[in-house]
PDB file of C-alpha atoms in Angstrom:
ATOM      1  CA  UNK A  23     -90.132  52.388  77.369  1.00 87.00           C
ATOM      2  CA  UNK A  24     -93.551  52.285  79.063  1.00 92.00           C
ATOM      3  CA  UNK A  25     -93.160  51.566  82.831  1.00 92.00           C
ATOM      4  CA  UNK A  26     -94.810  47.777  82.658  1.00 93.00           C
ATOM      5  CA  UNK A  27     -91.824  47.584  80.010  1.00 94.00           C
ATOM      6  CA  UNK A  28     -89.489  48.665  82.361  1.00 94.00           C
ATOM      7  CA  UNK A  29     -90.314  46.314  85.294  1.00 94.00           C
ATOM      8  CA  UNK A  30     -91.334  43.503  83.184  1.00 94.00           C
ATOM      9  CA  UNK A  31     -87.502  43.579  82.173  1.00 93.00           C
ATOM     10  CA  UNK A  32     -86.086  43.865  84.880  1.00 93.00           C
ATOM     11  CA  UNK A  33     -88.611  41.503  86.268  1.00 93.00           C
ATOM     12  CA  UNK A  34     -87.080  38.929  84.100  1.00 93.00           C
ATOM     13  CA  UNK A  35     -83.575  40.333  84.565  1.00 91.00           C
ATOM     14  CA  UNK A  36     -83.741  39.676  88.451  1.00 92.00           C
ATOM     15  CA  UNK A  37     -85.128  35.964  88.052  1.00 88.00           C
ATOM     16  CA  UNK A  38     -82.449  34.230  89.643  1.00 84.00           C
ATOM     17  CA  UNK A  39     -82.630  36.006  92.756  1.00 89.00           C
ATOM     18  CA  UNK A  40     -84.947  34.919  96.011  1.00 91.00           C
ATOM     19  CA  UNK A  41     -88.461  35.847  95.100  1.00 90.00           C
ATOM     20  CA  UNK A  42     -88.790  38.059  98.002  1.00 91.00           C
ATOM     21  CA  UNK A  43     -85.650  40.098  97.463  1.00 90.00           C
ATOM     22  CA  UNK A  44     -87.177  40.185  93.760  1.00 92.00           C
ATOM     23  CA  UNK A  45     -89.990  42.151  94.990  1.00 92.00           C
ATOM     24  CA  UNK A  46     -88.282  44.344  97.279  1.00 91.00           C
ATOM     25  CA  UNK A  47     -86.182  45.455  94.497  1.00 93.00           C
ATOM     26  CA  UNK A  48     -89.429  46.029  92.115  1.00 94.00           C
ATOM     27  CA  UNK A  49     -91.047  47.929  95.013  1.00 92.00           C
ATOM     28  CA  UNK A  50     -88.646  50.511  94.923  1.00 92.00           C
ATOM     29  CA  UNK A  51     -88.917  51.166  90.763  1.00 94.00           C
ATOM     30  CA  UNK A  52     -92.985  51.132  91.514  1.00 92.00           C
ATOM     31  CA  UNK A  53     -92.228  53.790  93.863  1.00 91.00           C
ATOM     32  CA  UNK A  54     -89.806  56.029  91.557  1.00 93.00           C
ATOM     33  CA  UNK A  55     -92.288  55.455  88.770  1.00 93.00           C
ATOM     34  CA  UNK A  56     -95.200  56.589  91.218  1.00 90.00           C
ATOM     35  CA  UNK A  57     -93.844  59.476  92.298  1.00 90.00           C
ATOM     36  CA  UNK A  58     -92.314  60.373  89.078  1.00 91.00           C
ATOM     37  CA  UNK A  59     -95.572  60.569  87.769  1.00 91.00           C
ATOM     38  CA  UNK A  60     -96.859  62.983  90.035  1.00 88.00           C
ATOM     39  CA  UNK A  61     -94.641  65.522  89.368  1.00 88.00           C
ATOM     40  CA  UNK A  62     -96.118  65.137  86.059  1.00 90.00           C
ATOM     41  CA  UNK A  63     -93.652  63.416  84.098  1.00 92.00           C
ATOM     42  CA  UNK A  64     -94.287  60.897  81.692  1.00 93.00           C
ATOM     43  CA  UNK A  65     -93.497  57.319  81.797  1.00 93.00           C
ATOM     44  CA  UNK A  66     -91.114  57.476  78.935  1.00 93.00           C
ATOM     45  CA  UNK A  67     -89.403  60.225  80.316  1.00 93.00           C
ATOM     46  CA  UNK A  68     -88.770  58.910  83.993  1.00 94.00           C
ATOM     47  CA  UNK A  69     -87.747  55.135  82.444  1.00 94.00           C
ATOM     48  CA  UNK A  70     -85.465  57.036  80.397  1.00 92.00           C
ATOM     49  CA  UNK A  71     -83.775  58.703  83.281  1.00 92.00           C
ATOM     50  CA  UNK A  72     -83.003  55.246  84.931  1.00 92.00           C
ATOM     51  CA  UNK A  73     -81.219  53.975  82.609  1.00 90.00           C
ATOM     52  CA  UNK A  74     -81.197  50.096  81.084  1.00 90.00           C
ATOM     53  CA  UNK A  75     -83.077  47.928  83.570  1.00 92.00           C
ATOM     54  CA  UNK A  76     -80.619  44.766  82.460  1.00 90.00           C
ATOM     55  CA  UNK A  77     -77.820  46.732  84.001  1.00 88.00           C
ATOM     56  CA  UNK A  78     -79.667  47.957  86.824  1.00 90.00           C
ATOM     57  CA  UNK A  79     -80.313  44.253  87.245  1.00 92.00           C
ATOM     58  CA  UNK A  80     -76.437  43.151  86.686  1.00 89.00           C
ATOM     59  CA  UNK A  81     -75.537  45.302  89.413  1.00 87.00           C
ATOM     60  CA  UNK A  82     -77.755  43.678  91.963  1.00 90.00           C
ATOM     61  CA  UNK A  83     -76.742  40.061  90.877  1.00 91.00           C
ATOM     62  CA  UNK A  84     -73.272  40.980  91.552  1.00 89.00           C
ATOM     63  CA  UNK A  85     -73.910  42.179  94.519  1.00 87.00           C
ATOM     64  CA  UNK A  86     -76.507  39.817  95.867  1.00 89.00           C
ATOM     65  CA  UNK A  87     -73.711  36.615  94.859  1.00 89.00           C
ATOM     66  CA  UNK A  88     -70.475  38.894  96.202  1.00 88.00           C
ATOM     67  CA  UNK A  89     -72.989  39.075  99.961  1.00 86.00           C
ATOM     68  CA  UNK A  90     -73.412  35.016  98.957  1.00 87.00           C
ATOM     69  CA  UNK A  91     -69.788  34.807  98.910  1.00 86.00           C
ATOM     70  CA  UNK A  92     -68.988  36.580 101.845  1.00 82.00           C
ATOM     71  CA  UNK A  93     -71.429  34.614 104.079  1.00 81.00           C
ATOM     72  CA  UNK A  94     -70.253  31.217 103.076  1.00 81.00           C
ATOM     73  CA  UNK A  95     -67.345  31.150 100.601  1.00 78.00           C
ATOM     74  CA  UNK A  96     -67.690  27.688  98.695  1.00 84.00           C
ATOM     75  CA  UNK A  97     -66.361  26.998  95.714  1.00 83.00           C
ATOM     76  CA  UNK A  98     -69.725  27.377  93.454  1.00 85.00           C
ATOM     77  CA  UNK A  99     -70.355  30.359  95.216  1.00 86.00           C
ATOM     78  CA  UNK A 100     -66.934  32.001  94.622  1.00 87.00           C
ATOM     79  CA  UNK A 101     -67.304  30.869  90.690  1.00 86.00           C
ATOM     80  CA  UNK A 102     -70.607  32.420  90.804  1.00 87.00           C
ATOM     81  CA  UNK A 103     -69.696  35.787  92.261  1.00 88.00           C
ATOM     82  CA  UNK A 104     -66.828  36.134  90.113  1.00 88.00           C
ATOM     83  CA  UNK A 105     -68.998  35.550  86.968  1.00 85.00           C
ATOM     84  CA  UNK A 106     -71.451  38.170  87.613  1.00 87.00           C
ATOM     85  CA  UNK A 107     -68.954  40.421  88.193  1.00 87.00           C
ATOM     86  CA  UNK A 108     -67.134  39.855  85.173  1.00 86.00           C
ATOM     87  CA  UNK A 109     -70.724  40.942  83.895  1.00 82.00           C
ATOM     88  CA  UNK A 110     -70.915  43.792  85.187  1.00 82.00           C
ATOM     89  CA  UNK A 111     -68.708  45.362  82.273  1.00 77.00           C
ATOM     90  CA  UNK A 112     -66.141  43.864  79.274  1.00 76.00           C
ATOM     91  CA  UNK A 113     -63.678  45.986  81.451  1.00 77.00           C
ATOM     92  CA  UNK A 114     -63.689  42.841  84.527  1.00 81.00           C
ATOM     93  CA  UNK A 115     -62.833  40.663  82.053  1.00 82.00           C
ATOM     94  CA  UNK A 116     -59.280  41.866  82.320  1.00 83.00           C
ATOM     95  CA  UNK A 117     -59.192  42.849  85.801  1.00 85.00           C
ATOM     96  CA  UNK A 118     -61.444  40.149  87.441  1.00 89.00           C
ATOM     97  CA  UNK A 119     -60.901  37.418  85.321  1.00 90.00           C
ATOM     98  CA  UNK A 120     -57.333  37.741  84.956  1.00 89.00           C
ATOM     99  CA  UNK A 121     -56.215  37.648  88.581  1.00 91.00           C
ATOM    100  CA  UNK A 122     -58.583  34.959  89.380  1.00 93.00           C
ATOM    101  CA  UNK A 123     -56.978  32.834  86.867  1.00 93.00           C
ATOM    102  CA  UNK A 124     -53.523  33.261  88.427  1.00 94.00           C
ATOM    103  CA  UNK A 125     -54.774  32.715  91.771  1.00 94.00           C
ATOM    104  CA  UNK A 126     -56.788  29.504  91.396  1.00 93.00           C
ATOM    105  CA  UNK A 127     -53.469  28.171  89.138  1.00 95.00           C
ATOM    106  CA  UNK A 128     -51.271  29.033  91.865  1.00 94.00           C
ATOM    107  CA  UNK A 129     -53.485  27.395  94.389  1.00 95.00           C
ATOM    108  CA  UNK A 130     -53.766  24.576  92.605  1.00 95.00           C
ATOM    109  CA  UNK A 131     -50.491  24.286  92.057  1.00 96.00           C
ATOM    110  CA  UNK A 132     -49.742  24.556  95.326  1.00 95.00           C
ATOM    111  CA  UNK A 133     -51.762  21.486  96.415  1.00 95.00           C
ATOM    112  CA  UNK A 134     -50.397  19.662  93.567  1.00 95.00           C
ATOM    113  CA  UNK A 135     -47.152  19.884  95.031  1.00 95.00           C
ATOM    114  CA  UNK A 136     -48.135  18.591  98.639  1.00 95.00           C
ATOM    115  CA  UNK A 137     -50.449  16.020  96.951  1.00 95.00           C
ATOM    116  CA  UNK A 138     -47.321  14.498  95.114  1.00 94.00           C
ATOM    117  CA  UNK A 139     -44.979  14.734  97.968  1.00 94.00           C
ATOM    118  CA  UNK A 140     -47.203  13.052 100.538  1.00 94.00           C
ATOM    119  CA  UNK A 141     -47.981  10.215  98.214  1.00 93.00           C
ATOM    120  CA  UNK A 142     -44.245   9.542  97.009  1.00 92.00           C
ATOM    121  CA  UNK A 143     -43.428   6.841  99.319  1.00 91.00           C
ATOM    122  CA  UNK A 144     -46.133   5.179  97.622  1.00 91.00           C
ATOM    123  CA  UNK A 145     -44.300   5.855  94.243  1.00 89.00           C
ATOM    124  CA  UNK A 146     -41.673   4.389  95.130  1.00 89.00           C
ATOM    125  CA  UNK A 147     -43.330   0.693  96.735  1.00 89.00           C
ATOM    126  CA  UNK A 148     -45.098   0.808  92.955  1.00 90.00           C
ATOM    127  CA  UNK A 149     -41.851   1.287  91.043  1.00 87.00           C
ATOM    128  CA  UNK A 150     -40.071  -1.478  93.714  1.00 87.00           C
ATOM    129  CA  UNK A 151     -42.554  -3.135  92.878  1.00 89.00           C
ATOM    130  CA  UNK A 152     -42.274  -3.442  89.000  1.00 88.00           C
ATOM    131  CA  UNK A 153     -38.550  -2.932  88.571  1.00 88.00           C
ATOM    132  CA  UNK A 154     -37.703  -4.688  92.163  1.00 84.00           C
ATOM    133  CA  UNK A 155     -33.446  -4.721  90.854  1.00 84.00           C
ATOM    134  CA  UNK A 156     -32.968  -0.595  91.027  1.00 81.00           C
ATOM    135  CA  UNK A 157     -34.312  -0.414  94.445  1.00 80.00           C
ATOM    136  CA  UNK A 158     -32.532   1.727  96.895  1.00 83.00           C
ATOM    137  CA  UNK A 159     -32.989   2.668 100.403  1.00 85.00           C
ATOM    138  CA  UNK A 160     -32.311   6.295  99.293  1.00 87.00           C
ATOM    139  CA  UNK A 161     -35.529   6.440  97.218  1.00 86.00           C
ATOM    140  CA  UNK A 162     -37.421   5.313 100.468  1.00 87.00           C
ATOM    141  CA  UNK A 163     -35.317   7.966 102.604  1.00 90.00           C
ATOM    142  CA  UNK A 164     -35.745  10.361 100.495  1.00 91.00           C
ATOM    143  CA  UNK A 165     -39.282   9.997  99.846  1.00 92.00           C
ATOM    144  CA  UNK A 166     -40.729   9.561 103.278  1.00 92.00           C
ATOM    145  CA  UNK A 167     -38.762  12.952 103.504  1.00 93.00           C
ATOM    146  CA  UNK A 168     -41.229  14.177 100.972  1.00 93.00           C
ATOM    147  CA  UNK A 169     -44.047  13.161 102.778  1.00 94.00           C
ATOM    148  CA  UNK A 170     -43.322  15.442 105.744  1.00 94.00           C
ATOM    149  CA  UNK A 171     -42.846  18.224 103.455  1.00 94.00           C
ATOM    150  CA  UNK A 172     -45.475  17.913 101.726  1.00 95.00           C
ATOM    151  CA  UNK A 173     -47.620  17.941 104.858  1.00 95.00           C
ATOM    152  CA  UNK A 174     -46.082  20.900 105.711  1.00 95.00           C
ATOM    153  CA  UNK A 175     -46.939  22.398 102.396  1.00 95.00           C
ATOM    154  CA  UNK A 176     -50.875  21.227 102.629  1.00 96.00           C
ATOM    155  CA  UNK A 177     -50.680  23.110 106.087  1.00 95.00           C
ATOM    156  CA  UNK A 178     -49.495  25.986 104.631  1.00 95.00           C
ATOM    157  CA  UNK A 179     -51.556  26.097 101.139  1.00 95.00           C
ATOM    158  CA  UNK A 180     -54.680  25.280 103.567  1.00 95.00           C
ATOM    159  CA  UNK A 181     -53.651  28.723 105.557  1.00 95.00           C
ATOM    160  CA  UNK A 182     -52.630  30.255 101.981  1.00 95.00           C
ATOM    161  CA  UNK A 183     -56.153  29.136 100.234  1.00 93.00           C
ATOM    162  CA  UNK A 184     -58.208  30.515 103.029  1.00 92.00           C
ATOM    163  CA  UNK A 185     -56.609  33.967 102.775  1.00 93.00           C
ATOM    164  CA  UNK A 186     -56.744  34.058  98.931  1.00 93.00           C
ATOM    165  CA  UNK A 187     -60.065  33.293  99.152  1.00 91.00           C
ATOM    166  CA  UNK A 188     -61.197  35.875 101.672  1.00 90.00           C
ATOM    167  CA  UNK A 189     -58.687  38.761  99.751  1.00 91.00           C
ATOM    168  CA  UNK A 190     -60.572  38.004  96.937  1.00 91.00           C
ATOM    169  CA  UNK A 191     -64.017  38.318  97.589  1.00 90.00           C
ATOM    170  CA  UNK A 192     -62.985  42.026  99.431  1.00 89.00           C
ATOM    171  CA  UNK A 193     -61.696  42.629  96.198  1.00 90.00           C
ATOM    172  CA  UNK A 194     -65.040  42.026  94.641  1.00 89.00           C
ATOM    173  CA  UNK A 195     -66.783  44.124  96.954  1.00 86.00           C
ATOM    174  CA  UNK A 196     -64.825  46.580  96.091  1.00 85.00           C
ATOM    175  CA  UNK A 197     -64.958  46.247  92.666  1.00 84.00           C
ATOM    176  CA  UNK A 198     -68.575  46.127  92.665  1.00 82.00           C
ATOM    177  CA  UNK A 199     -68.492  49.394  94.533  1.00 79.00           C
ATOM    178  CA  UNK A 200     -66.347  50.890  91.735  1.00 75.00           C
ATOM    179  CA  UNK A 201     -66.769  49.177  88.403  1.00 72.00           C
ATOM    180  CA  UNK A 202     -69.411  50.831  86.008  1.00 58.00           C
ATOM    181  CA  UNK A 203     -72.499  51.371  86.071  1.00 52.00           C
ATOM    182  CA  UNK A 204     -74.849  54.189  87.141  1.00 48.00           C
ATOM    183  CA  UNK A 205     -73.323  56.684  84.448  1.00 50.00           C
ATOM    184  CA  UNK A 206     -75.121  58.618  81.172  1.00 50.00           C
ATOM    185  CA  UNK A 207     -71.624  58.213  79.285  1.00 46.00           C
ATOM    186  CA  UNK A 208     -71.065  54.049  80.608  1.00 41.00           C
TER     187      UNK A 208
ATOM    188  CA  UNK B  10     -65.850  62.560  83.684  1.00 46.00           C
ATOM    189  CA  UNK B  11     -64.426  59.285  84.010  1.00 52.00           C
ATOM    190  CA  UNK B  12     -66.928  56.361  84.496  1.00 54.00           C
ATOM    191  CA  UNK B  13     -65.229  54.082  87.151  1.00 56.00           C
ATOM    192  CA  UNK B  14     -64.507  57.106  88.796  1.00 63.00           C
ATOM    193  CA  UNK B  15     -67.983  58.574  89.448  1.00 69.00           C
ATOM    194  CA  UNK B  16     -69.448  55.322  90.424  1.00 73.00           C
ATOM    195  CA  UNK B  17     -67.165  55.448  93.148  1.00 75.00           C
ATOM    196  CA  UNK B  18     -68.183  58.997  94.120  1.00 85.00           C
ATOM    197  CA  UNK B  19     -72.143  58.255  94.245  1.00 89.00           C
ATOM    198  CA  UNK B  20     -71.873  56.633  97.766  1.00 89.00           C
ATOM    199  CA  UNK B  21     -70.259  59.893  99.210  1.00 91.00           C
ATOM    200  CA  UNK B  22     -73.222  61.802  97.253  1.00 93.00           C
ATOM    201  CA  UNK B  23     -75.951  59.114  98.523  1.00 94.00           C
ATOM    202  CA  UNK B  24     -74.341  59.754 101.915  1.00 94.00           C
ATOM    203  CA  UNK B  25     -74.132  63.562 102.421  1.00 94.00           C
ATOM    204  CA  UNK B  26     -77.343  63.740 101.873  1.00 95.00           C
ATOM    205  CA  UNK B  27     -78.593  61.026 104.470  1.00 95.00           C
ATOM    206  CA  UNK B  28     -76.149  63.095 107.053  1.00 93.00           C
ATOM    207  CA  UNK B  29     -78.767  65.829 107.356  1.00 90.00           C
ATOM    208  CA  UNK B  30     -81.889  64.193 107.697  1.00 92.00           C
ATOM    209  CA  UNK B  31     -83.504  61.066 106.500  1.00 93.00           C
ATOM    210  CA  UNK B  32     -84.941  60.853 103.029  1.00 94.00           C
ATOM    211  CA  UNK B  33     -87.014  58.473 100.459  1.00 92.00           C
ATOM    212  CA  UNK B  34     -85.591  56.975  97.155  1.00 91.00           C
ATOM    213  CA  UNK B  35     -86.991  59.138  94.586  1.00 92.00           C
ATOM    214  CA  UNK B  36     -85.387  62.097  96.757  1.00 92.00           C
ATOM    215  CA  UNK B  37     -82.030  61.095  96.513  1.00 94.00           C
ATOM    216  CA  UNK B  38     -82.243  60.197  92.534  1.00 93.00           C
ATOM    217  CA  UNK B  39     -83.747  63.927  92.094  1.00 93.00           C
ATOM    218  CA  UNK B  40     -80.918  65.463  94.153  1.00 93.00           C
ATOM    219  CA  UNK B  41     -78.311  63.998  92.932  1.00 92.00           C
ATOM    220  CA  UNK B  42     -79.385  63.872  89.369  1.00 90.00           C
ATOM    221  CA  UNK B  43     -79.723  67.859  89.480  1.00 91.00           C
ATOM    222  CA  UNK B  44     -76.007  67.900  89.527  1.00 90.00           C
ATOM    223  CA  UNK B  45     -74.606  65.080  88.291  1.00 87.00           C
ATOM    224  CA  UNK B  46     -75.422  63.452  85.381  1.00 84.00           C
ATOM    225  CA  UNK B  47     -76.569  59.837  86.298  1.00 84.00           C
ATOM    226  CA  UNK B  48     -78.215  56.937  85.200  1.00 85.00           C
ATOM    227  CA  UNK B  49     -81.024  57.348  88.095  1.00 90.00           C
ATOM    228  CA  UNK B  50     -81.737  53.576  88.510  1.00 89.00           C
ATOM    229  CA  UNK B  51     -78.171  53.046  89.941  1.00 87.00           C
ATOM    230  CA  UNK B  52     -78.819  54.348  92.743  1.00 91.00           C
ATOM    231  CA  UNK B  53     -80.965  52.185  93.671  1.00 92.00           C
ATOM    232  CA  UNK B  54     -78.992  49.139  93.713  1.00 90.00           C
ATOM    233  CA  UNK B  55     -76.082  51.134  95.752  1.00 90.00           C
ATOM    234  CA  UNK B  56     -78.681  52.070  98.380  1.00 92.00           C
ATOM    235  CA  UNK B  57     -80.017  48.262  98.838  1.00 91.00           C
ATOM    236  CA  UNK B  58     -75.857  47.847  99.166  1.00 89.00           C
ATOM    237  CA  UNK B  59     -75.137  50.102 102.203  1.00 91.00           C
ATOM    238  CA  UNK B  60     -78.394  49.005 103.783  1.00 92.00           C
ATOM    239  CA  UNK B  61     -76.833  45.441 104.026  1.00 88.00           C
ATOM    240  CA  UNK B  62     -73.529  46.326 104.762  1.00 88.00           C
ATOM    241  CA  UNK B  63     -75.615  48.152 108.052  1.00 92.00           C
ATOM    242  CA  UNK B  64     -74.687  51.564 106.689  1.00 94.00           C
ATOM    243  CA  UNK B  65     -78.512  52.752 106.361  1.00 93.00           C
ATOM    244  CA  UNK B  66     -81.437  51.814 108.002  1.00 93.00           C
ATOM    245  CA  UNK B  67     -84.994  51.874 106.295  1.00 93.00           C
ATOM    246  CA  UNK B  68     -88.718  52.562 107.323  1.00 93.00           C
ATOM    247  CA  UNK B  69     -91.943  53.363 105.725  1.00 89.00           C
ATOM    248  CA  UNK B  70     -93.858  56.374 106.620  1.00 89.00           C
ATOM    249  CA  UNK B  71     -97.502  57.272 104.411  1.00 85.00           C
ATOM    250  CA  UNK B  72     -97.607  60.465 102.689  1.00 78.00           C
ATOM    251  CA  UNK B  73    -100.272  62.800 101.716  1.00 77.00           C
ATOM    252  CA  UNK B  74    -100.031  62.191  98.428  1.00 72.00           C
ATOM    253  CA  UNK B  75     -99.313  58.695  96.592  1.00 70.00           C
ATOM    254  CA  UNK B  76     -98.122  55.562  97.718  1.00 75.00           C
ATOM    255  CA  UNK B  77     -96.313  54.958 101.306  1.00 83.00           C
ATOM    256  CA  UNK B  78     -92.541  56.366 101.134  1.00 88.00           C
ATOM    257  CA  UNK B  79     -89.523  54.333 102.111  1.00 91.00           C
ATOM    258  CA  UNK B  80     -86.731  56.047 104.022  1.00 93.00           C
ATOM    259  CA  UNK B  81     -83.340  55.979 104.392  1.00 95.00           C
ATOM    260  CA  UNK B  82     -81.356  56.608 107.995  1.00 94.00           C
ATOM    261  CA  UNK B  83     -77.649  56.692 108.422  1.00 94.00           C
ATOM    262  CA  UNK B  84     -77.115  54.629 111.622  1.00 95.00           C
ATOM    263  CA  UNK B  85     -73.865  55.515 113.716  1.00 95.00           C
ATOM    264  CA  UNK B  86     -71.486  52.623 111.289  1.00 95.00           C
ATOM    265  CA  UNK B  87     -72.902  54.549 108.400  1.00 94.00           C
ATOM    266  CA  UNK B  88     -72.195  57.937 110.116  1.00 94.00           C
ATOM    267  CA  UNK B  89     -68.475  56.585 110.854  1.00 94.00           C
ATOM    268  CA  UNK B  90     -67.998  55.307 107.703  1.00 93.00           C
ATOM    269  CA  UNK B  91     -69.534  58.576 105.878  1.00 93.00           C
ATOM    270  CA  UNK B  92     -66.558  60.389 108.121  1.00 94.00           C
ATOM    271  CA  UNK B  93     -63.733  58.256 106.827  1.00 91.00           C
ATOM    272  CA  UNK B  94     -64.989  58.606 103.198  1.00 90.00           C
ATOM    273  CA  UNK B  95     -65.572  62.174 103.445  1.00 92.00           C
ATOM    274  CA  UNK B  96     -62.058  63.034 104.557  1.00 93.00           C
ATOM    275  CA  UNK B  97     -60.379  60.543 102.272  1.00 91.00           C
ATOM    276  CA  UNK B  98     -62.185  62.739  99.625  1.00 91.00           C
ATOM    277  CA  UNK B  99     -61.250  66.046 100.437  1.00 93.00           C
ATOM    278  CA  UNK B 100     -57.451  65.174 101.057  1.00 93.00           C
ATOM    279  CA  UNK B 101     -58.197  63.788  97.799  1.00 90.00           C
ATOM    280  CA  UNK B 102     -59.404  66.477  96.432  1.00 91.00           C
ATOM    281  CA  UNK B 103     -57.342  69.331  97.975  1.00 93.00           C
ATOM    282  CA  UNK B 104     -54.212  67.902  96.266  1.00 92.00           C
ATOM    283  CA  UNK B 105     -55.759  67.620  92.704  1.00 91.00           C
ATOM    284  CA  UNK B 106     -56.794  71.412  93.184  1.00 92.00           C
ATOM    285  CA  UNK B 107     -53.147  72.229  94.543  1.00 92.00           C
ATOM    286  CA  UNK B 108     -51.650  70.543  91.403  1.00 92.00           C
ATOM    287  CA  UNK B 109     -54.540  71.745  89.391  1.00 91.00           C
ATOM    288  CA  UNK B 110     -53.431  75.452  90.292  1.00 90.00           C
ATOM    289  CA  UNK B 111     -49.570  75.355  90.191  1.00 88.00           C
ATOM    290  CA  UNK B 112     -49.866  73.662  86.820  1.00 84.00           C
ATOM    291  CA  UNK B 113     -51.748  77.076  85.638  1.00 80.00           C
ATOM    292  CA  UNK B 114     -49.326  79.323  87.320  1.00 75.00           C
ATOM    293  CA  UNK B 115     -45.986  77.001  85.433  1.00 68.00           C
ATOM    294  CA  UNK B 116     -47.929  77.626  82.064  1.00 61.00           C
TER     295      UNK B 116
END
């Protein structure tokens, strides 16, 4: 690989990052190539040494949507981080993609619960409603009960969701510190 | 070696080497690359990493030959944090060699 076919493709690798980081990034290759080349190697050789410029460029995705993440964690952002590092390597589909599964299940699950509990009273006016001869103070009791709890429970999964959410994205980090990448053998 | 495993490693390496004195990009790559057997363009995205994360600080300064350099600086987080990995590594270390060596004297 020539070096215009180097940075061309990672170039078009990088394209969904900010335009200035974009250059930063090729700044630094221009520079390796540049000095590279006055030690007398040749352009082959020194594009050889880096490596593949896609996973050069998978690497700083990950990163540059994990940073995303970290700064404001909203839902497309989380979604996005996780998905470029599942990239990263067929690996993080079992150990990214996996937990992230469970937790987002169990969090919605969670809310599901306190959701259904805080609207029961209203269950039970609709079912008064249509079958008005099995009504019984007990269902009303009862489910008014259920709405308390099941604030209680959005107060909690609230607390629970916002610390899931921030464990996660140090995982992440972490796994983008880790995970692949950067070796001869990967 | 192991792949996850050295990935892990090339921050200590990146840092060791800022610990001394500052350098440029193509530095580190060469000096590293001597002994370890790398894909050189990973170390670039690890580098733009730790300067985020505050670890390094950056500057260009001209050189006689070629373009303008740009170079790395461990500020004192970086220095800290080189610290903690450092010793996490050698504790590391020191008991793989320890089981490394009774495990030749058993045999």
């Amino acid at each position: 690989m020539t070096k215009e076919q180097f940075l061309s493709k990672l170039d078009a690798s990088l394209n969904k990052l900010p335009s200035q980081e974009k250059q930063d990034i090729l700044q630094d290759f221009e520079e390796h190539f540049a000095m590279g080349l006055a030690e007398g190697k040749t352009e082959e050789q020194i594009a050889e040494s880096l490596g593949s410029p896609a996973q050069i460029a998978k690497d700083l995705i990950a990163t540059y949507h994990v940073e995303k993440v970290e700064a404001t964690a909203t839902t497309a952002n989380i979604f996005r981080a996780v998905w470029a590092v599942i990239g990263l390597g067929f690996f993080n589909l079992v150990i990214v993609l996996g937990p992230f599964i469970a937790l987002v299940a169990l969090i919605v699950a969670g809310w599901t619960v306190a959701g259904a509990f805080i609207v029961s009273p209203l269950l039970v006016i609709i079912n008064t409603v249509m079958y008005p001869e099995i009504f019984q103070f007990f269902d009303l009791f009862f489910s008014i009960g259920l709405t308390g709890l099941g604030l209680f429970i959005a107060i909690g999964m609230y607390f629970a969701t916002r610390a899931v959410t921030s464990g996660f994205v140090r995982y992440l980090k972490f796994n983008v510190r880790v995970v692949k990448g950067g070796m001869k053998d990967a | 070696m192991n792949v996850q495993f050295k990935k892990g490693v090339l921050e200590l390496c990146v840092l060791v080497l800022l610990d001394k004195k500052d350098r440029y990009g193509y530095e580190l790559v060469q000096k590293i690359s001597d002994q370890i057997d790398i894909s050189e363009g990973t170390v670039y995205p690890l580098l733009r990493r730790l300067t985020k994360e505050g670890y390094f600080t950056t500057y260009l300064k001209e050189s006689t030959e070629g373009p303008p350099r740009k170079y790395y600086k461990l500020t004192d987080v970086g220095r800290s944090y080189y610290q903690s990995l450092l010793e996490e590594w050698q504790e590391f270390t020191n008991g793989v060699n320890q089981l490394i060596k009774e495990g030749v004297i058993d045999d």
